[in-house]
Amino acid sequence: MLRTSLFRSIAVGCTALVLAACGGTGAGTGTGPGGDPVPGGTAQIIQISEPRTLDPVALGNQWVINAMLGNALYGTLMVNNPESGKIDYTMATGFATHDGGTTFDLTLRPDLRFTDGTPLDAAAVKYNWDRFPDPANGSSYAEDAAVIAATEVVNPTTLRVRMHHPVPHFAYTIVESSMNWIASPQALQAGRAAFDRNPVGAGPFTLQRWARQDVIELVENPQYWDAPKPYLDRIELRTSGDSVQGYNTLISGGSDVIISSNWGSIEKLKNQGFPTAVAALHGGQHLSMNMRRAPFDDIRARRAVAAAIDVNALNLTIYHGSGELPTTLFRESSPYYAPDLPLQTHDPETAQRLFDELAAEGKPVKFTYTTTAQTENRLLAESVQAQLSAFDNIEVEVKVIDIIDLIKLRYTHDFDVMTGGAFFDDPEPRLWTAFHGDSSRNTAGIDDAVLNQALDTGRTSTDVEQRIGIYRTVQERLIELMPAVFYIRTVAGAATAKNVGGLTMYGAGSVRPEELWIVE
């Protein structure tokens, strides 16, 4: 484990989150209140998406998908330290392996209790984790949990976890998924409808009211294990998928915290002195081309679209040029950074040649870009459509659907192009789930033997030099086969009013509400 920890310190510490620190100012984040945290107050928070349920197995632990809410209701077992990249334990006290990641012992703080009085013990964690693989529970992390072969309660504070194969980096899978959130088995057994009315966790807040499509009202949990946290008395959580609206509510005083996926909004807020936080993730957002069917079962169609799209122009149109482009899969701070392996090259002449070649064979490129009404997603699709309209022998239709229906398409694969993402701190497990042939979350449908083997080896290896070579192979195969066009680094962002302190993230931009405080 020592070498793994050392590697994490190098790879993740260099890509630490930029934070507005509690009681002070984070690097490049503007000014927040000084002094010690102040107890009390109500925070008005704008999230990006409304949950369909409060069952933690079905929530998403990413800044853009209910991470704030999950952390509020259920707390965390562990987090990654934004400065060192190492695991910091919260409700857990350890997650140790002595056999290279084949077996782990999760240890918990003694005397943890859910708000219904039942114990948050090893049996409760087992009950929650054992629910993930069941398709009926609708977890987007089912595949992450599927590497677990069995769980065994050793004693009330120790859960032994046996893996199907060594997964030495599995703690980071927990941190970046809703496996980090444990709910009361007794409450879950009452059924999802009853649980949504009264979700029971051991987090810093409890649910007072959920008025769907309006507000989720949370109140301080006086039994929270980490007193004197939380500092806030209440949180009122509302949903807006419009980044401009979120920005406007913050600068006008209508909200105290916003979760944001827009580079332009975060940049403008930072320049105006508002505390901001962005998780410096590798990879990014991409246009996923469905290789399972025409036209993208032909590699020439994928290469033509990739060569035709000008990601700089997309950045200007959508983010006013403030976005960070993913010129390479890994940032320069990563040991896997390969400056000689650019993800794509804008080459209109090559694009037109390939479009003409396909048309001459009776296979003109025609596809539908399926997206949602969320401002950035719709604008992206329309901008891609506009760029490609400048070429001959290609036709693009934009189809707007509900976000829930879009999520379903990721598993039914009934689409041509849709927006996807592969963003991560450590490449494992997100690159595996995004591009391995056996992954149900492999949106593009790529299934390449060389790529699969590299991803499998990267999953099990703890040797830094070996992993550098492995992920070079991964980058080479993704560039060669072009299953997706990476167009922007993911901005896992949040911003607060100037009187708010304690803006802290872990994982994929997961904000920790117990750390927030307000100077009234």
Short mmCIF file of N, CA and C in Angstrom, two decimals, residues 55-156:
data_model
loop_
_atom_site.label_atom_id
_atom_site.label_comp_id
_atom_site.label_asym_id
_atom_site.label_seq_id
_atom_site.Cartn_x
_atom_site.Cartn_y
_atom_site.Cartn_z
N ASP A 55 -32.95 7.58 -2.41
CA ASP A 55 -32.24 6.33 -2.14
C ASP A 55 -30.79 6.51 -2.59
N PRO A 56 -29.81 6.38 -1.69
CA PRO A 56 -28.43 6.69 -2.08
C PRO A 56 -27.90 5.82 -3.20
N VAL A 57 -28.38 4.59 -3.32
CA VAL A 57 -27.88 3.71 -4.37
C VAL A 57 -28.15 4.29 -5.76
N ALA A 58 -29.21 5.10 -5.89
CA ALA A 58 -29.60 5.65 -7.18
C ALA A 58 -29.21 7.11 -7.36
N LEU A 59 -28.57 7.71 -6.37
CA LEU A 59 -28.08 9.09 -6.51
C LEU A 59 -26.72 9.08 -7.19
N GLY A 60 -26.31 10.23 -7.69
CA GLY A 60 -25.00 10.37 -8.34
C GLY A 60 -24.08 11.23 -7.51
N ASN A 61 -22.89 10.73 -7.21
CA ASN A 61 -21.93 11.47 -6.40
C ASN A 61 -20.95 12.23 -7.28
N GLN A 62 -21.50 13.14 -8.09
CA GLN A 62 -20.74 14.09 -8.87
C GLN A 62 -21.35 15.46 -8.65
N TRP A 63 -20.53 16.50 -8.81
CA TRP A 63 -21.03 17.86 -8.55
C TRP A 63 -22.33 18.12 -9.31
N VAL A 64 -22.46 17.57 -10.50
CA VAL A 64 -23.58 17.89 -11.36
C VAL A 64 -24.81 17.05 -11.05
N ILE A 65 -24.64 15.95 -10.30
CA ILE A 65 -25.75 15.03 -10.06
C ILE A 65 -25.89 14.76 -8.57
N ASN A 66 -26.45 15.68 -7.82
CA ASN A 66 -26.95 15.45 -6.46
C ASN A 66 -25.89 15.15 -5.40
N ALA A 67 -24.63 15.49 -5.67
CA ALA A 67 -23.58 15.19 -4.69
C ALA A 67 -23.79 15.95 -3.38
N MET A 68 -24.13 17.22 -3.47
CA MET A 68 -24.39 18.02 -2.27
C MET A 68 -25.48 17.39 -1.41
N LEU A 69 -26.55 16.96 -2.05
CA LEU A 69 -27.68 16.37 -1.33
C LEU A 69 -27.29 15.06 -0.67
N GLY A 70 -26.59 14.21 -1.38
CA GLY A 70 -26.17 12.93 -0.80
C GLY A 70 -25.25 13.13 0.39
N ASN A 71 -24.30 14.05 0.27
CA ASN A 71 -23.40 14.33 1.40
C ASN A 71 -24.16 14.88 2.59
N ALA A 72 -25.18 15.68 2.32
CA ALA A 72 -25.97 16.27 3.41
C ALA A 72 -26.74 15.22 4.18
N LEU A 73 -27.41 14.31 3.47
CA LEU A 73 -28.27 13.33 4.12
C LEU A 73 -27.50 12.17 4.74
N TYR A 74 -26.39 11.78 4.11
CA TYR A 74 -25.74 10.52 4.51
C TYR A 74 -24.32 10.68 5.01
N GLY A 75 -23.73 11.87 4.87
CA GLY A 75 -22.35 12.02 5.27
C GLY A 75 -21.44 11.23 4.34
N THR A 76 -20.23 10.94 4.77
CA THR A 76 -19.26 10.22 3.94
C THR A 76 -18.52 9.19 4.77
N LEU A 77 -18.14 8.09 4.12
CA LEU A 77 -17.25 7.13 4.77
C LEU A 77 -15.81 7.63 4.71
N MET A 78 -15.46 8.25 3.58
CA MET A 78 -14.09 8.72 3.38
C MET A 78 -14.10 9.77 2.27
N VAL A 79 -13.06 10.56 2.21
CA VAL A 79 -12.89 11.56 1.16
C VAL A 79 -11.43 11.54 0.73
N ASN A 80 -11.15 12.07 -0.47
CA ASN A 80 -9.76 12.25 -0.84
C ASN A 80 -9.32 13.65 -0.45
N ASN A 81 -8.15 13.73 0.14
CA ASN A 81 -7.62 15.02 0.59
C ASN A 81 -7.22 15.85 -0.62
N PRO A 82 -7.76 17.07 -0.77
CA PRO A 82 -7.49 17.86 -1.97
C PRO A 82 -6.05 18.33 -2.09
N GLU A 83 -5.29 18.29 -0.99
CA GLU A 83 -3.90 18.74 -1.05
C GLU A 83 -2.95 17.58 -1.32
N SER A 84 -3.13 16.45 -0.64
CA SER A 84 -2.20 15.33 -0.79
C SER A 84 -2.70 14.28 -1.77
N GLY A 85 -4.02 14.26 -2.01
CA GLY A 85 -4.59 13.22 -2.85
C GLY A 85 -4.84 11.92 -2.11
N LYS A 86 -4.39 11.82 -0.87
CA LYS A 86 -4.58 10.60 -0.10
C LYS A 86 -6.00 10.54 0.47
N ILE A 87 -6.37 9.35 0.93
CA ILE A 87 -7.68 9.16 1.53
C ILE A 87 -7.68 9.69 2.96
N ASP A 88 -8.67 10.52 3.27
CA ASP A 88 -8.95 10.93 4.64
C ASP A 88 -10.22 10.21 5.07
N TYR A 89 -10.20 9.63 6.25
CA TYR A 89 -11.36 8.87 6.72
C TYR A 89 -12.26 9.75 7.56
N THR A 90 -13.55 9.57 7.38
CA THR A 90 -14.54 10.36 8.09
C THR A 90 -15.35 9.42 8.99
N MET A 91 -16.45 8.85 8.50
CA MET A 91 -17.16 7.86 9.32
C MET A 91 -16.43 6.52 9.35
N ALA A 92 -15.67 6.23 8.31
CA ALA A 92 -14.77 5.08 8.36
C ALA A 92 -13.47 5.50 9.03
N THR A 93 -12.74 4.53 9.53
CA THR A 93 -11.43 4.81 10.12
C THR A 93 -10.30 4.16 9.34
N GLY A 94 -10.65 3.32 8.36
CA GLY A 94 -9.62 2.69 7.55
C GLY A 94 -10.24 1.83 6.46
N PHE A 95 -9.44 1.57 5.42
CA PHE A 95 -9.84 0.67 4.34
C PHE A 95 -8.56 0.00 3.87
N ALA A 96 -8.13 -1.02 4.61
CA ALA A 96 -6.79 -1.57 4.45
C ALA A 96 -6.81 -2.85 3.63
N THR A 97 -5.78 -3.02 2.82
CA THR A 97 -5.55 -4.27 2.10
C THR A 97 -4.11 -4.71 2.36
N HIS A 98 -3.95 -6.02 2.53
CA HIS A 98 -2.62 -6.59 2.75
C HIS A 98 -2.26 -7.59 1.67
N ASP A 99 -3.08 -7.65 0.62
CA ASP A 99 -2.82 -8.61 -0.46
C ASP A 99 -2.96 -7.95 -1.83
N GLY A 100 -2.62 -6.67 -1.91
CA GLY A 100 -2.61 -6.00 -3.20
C GLY A 100 -3.97 -5.66 -3.76
N GLY A 101 -4.99 -5.61 -2.92
CA GLY A 101 -6.31 -5.19 -3.37
C GLY A 101 -7.26 -6.32 -3.65
N THR A 102 -6.95 -7.54 -3.25
CA THR A 102 -7.90 -8.65 -3.39
C THR A 102 -8.90 -8.66 -2.24
N THR A 103 -8.44 -8.25 -1.07
CA THR A 103 -9.30 -8.20 0.12
C THR A 103 -9.05 -6.88 0.84
N PHE A 104 -10.14 -6.27 1.29
CA PHE A 104 -10.05 -5.05 2.09
C PHE A 104 -10.81 -5.24 3.39
N ASP A 105 -10.34 -4.56 4.43
CA ASP A 105 -11.10 -4.46 5.68
C ASP A 105 -11.50 -3.00 5.87
N LEU A 106 -12.82 -2.75 5.76
CA LEU A 106 -13.36 -1.43 6.05
C LEU A 106 -13.65 -1.37 7.54
N THR A 107 -13.06 -0.40 8.23
CA THR A 107 -13.33 -0.22 9.65
C THR A 107 -14.06 1.09 9.88
N LEU A 108 -14.98 1.08 10.83
CA LEU A 108 -15.87 2.21 11.10
C LEU A 108 -15.64 2.77 12.49
N ARG A 109 -16.02 4.02 12.67
CA ARG A 109 -16.04 4.59 14.00
C ARG A 109 -17.07 3.84 14.85
N PRO A 110 -16.78 3.61 16.10
CA PRO A 110 -17.77 2.95 16.95
C PRO A 110 -18.91 3.91 17.29
N ASP A 111 -20.06 3.33 17.55
CA ASP A 111 -21.22 4.07 18.06
C ASP A 111 -21.82 5.06 17.06
N LEU A 112 -21.57 4.87 15.76
CA LEU A 112 -22.27 5.68 14.76
C LEU A 112 -23.72 5.24 14.70
N ARG A 113 -24.63 6.22 14.59
CA ARG A 113 -26.06 5.89 14.56
C ARG A 113 -26.77 6.72 13.50
N PHE A 114 -27.75 6.05 12.87
CA PHE A 114 -28.64 6.76 11.97
C PHE A 114 -29.63 7.58 12.80
N THR A 115 -30.32 8.48 12.14
CA THR A 115 -31.25 9.34 12.87
C THR A 115 -32.47 8.58 13.37
N ASP A 116 -32.68 7.34 12.93
CA ASP A 116 -33.77 6.53 13.51
C ASP A 116 -33.30 5.71 14.70
N GLY A 117 -32.04 5.93 15.12
CA GLY A 117 -31.51 5.25 16.29
C GLY A 117 -30.83 3.93 16.01
N THR A 118 -30.96 3.39 14.82
CA THR A 118 -30.31 2.12 14.49
C THR A 118 -28.83 2.35 14.22
N PRO A 119 -28.00 1.31 14.38
CA PRO A 119 -26.55 1.51 14.25
C PRO A 119 -26.08 1.59 12.79
N LEU A 120 -25.17 2.51 12.53
CA LEU A 120 -24.46 2.51 11.27
C LEU A 120 -23.21 1.68 11.51
N ASP A 121 -23.35 0.39 11.28
CA ASP A 121 -22.28 -0.55 11.56
C ASP A 121 -21.91 -1.31 10.29
N ALA A 122 -21.06 -2.32 10.44
CA ALA A 122 -20.60 -3.08 9.28
C ALA A 122 -21.76 -3.76 8.57
N ALA A 123 -22.76 -4.21 9.31
CA ALA A 123 -23.92 -4.86 8.70
C ALA A 123 -24.71 -3.85 7.85
N ALA A 124 -24.77 -2.59 8.28
CA ALA A 124 -25.48 -1.57 7.50
C ALA A 124 -24.74 -1.28 6.21
N VAL A 125 -23.41 -1.20 6.27
CA VAL A 125 -22.64 -0.97 5.04
C VAL A 125 -22.81 -2.15 4.09
N LYS A 126 -22.75 -3.35 4.63
CA LYS A 126 -22.95 -4.55 3.80
C LYS A 126 -24.32 -4.50 3.11
N TYR A 127 -25.35 -4.16 3.85
CA TYR A 127 -26.70 -4.11 3.27
C TYR A 127 -26.75 -3.10 2.12
N ASN A 128 -26.16 -1.94 2.33
CA ASN A 128 -26.17 -0.91 1.28
C ASN A 128 -25.35 -1.34 0.07
N TRP A 129 -24.13 -1.80 0.28
CA TRP A 129 -23.28 -2.16 -0.85
C TRP A 129 -23.81 -3.37 -1.63
N ASP A 130 -24.44 -4.28 -0.94
CA ASP A 130 -24.98 -5.47 -1.61
C ASP A 130 -26.16 -5.12 -2.52
N ARG A 131 -26.74 -3.92 -2.38
CA ARG A 131 -27.87 -3.51 -3.21
C ARG A 131 -27.44 -2.99 -4.58
N PHE A 132 -26.18 -2.59 -4.73
CA PHE A 132 -25.76 -1.93 -5.96
C PHE A 132 -25.89 -2.78 -7.21
N PRO A 133 -25.53 -4.05 -7.21
CA PRO A 133 -25.59 -4.81 -8.46
C PRO A 133 -27.00 -5.11 -8.95
N ASP A 134 -28.02 -4.97 -8.12
CA ASP A 134 -29.39 -5.30 -8.50
C ASP A 134 -29.91 -4.26 -9.49
N PRO A 135 -30.20 -4.65 -10.75
CA PRO A 135 -30.68 -3.67 -11.75
C PRO A 135 -31.95 -2.96 -11.31
N ALA A 136 -32.77 -3.61 -10.48
CA ALA A 136 -34.02 -3.00 -10.04
C ALA A 136 -33.78 -1.74 -9.23
N ASN A 137 -32.58 -1.60 -8.65
CA ASN A 137 -32.30 -0.42 -7.83
C ASN A 137 -31.81 0.77 -8.66
N GLY A 138 -31.49 0.54 -9.92
CA GLY A 138 -31.19 1.65 -10.83
C GLY A 138 -29.95 2.44 -10.50
N SER A 139 -28.89 1.78 -10.06
CA SER A 139 -27.67 2.52 -9.72
C SER A 139 -26.78 2.68 -10.94
N SER A 140 -26.28 3.90 -11.12
CA SER A 140 -25.31 4.13 -12.19
C SER A 140 -23.92 3.65 -11.79
N TYR A 141 -23.78 3.18 -10.54
CA TYR A 141 -22.50 2.66 -10.07
C TYR A 141 -22.53 1.14 -9.89
N ALA A 142 -23.50 0.48 -10.51
CA ALA A 142 -23.61 -0.97 -10.38
C ALA A 142 -22.33 -1.65 -10.85
N GLU A 143 -21.75 -1.13 -11.93
CA GLU A 143 -20.54 -1.74 -12.47
C GLU A 143 -19.35 -1.53 -11.55
N ASP A 144 -19.29 -0.39 -10.88
CA ASP A 144 -18.21 -0.16 -9.92
C ASP A 144 -18.28 -1.18 -8.78
N ALA A 145 -19.49 -1.42 -8.29
CA ALA A 145 -19.66 -2.35 -7.17
C ALA A 145 -19.53 -3.81 -7.60
N ALA A 146 -19.69 -4.08 -8.89
CA ALA A 146 -19.68 -5.46 -9.37
C ALA A 146 -18.32 -6.12 -9.24
N VAL A 147 -17.26 -5.34 -9.01
CA VAL A 147 -15.95 -5.96 -8.81
C VAL A 147 -15.84 -6.60 -7.43
N ILE A 148 -16.83 -6.35 -6.57
CA ILE A 148 -16.87 -7.00 -5.25
C ILE A 148 -17.46 -8.39 -5.41
N ALA A 149 -16.74 -9.39 -4.94
CA ALA A 149 -17.22 -10.77 -4.99
C ALA A 149 -18.10 -11.11 -3.79
N ALA A 150 -17.72 -10.60 -2.61
CA ALA A 150 -18.48 -10.91 -1.40
C ALA A 150 -18.12 -9.92 -0.31
N THR A 151 -19.07 -9.70 0.60
CA THR A 151 -18.83 -8.89 1.79
C THR A 151 -19.16 -9.72 3.02
N GLU A 152 -18.38 -9.54 4.07
CA GLU A 152 -18.55 -10.34 5.29
C GLU A 152 -18.39 -9.45 6.52
N VAL A 153 -19.37 -9.51 7.41
CA VAL A 153 -19.29 -8.77 8.66
C VAL A 153 -18.36 -9.52 9.60
N VAL A 154 -17.22 -8.93 9.93
CA VAL A 154 -16.26 -9.54 10.85
C VAL A 154 -16.65 -9.24 12.28
N ASN A 155 -17.02 -8.01 12.53
CA ASN A 155 -17.52 -7.58 13.84
C ASN A 155 -18.30 -6.29 13.59
N PRO A 156 -18.92 -5.70 14.59
CA PRO A 156 -19.76 -4.53 14.33
C PRO A 156 -19.07 -3.37 13.62
#
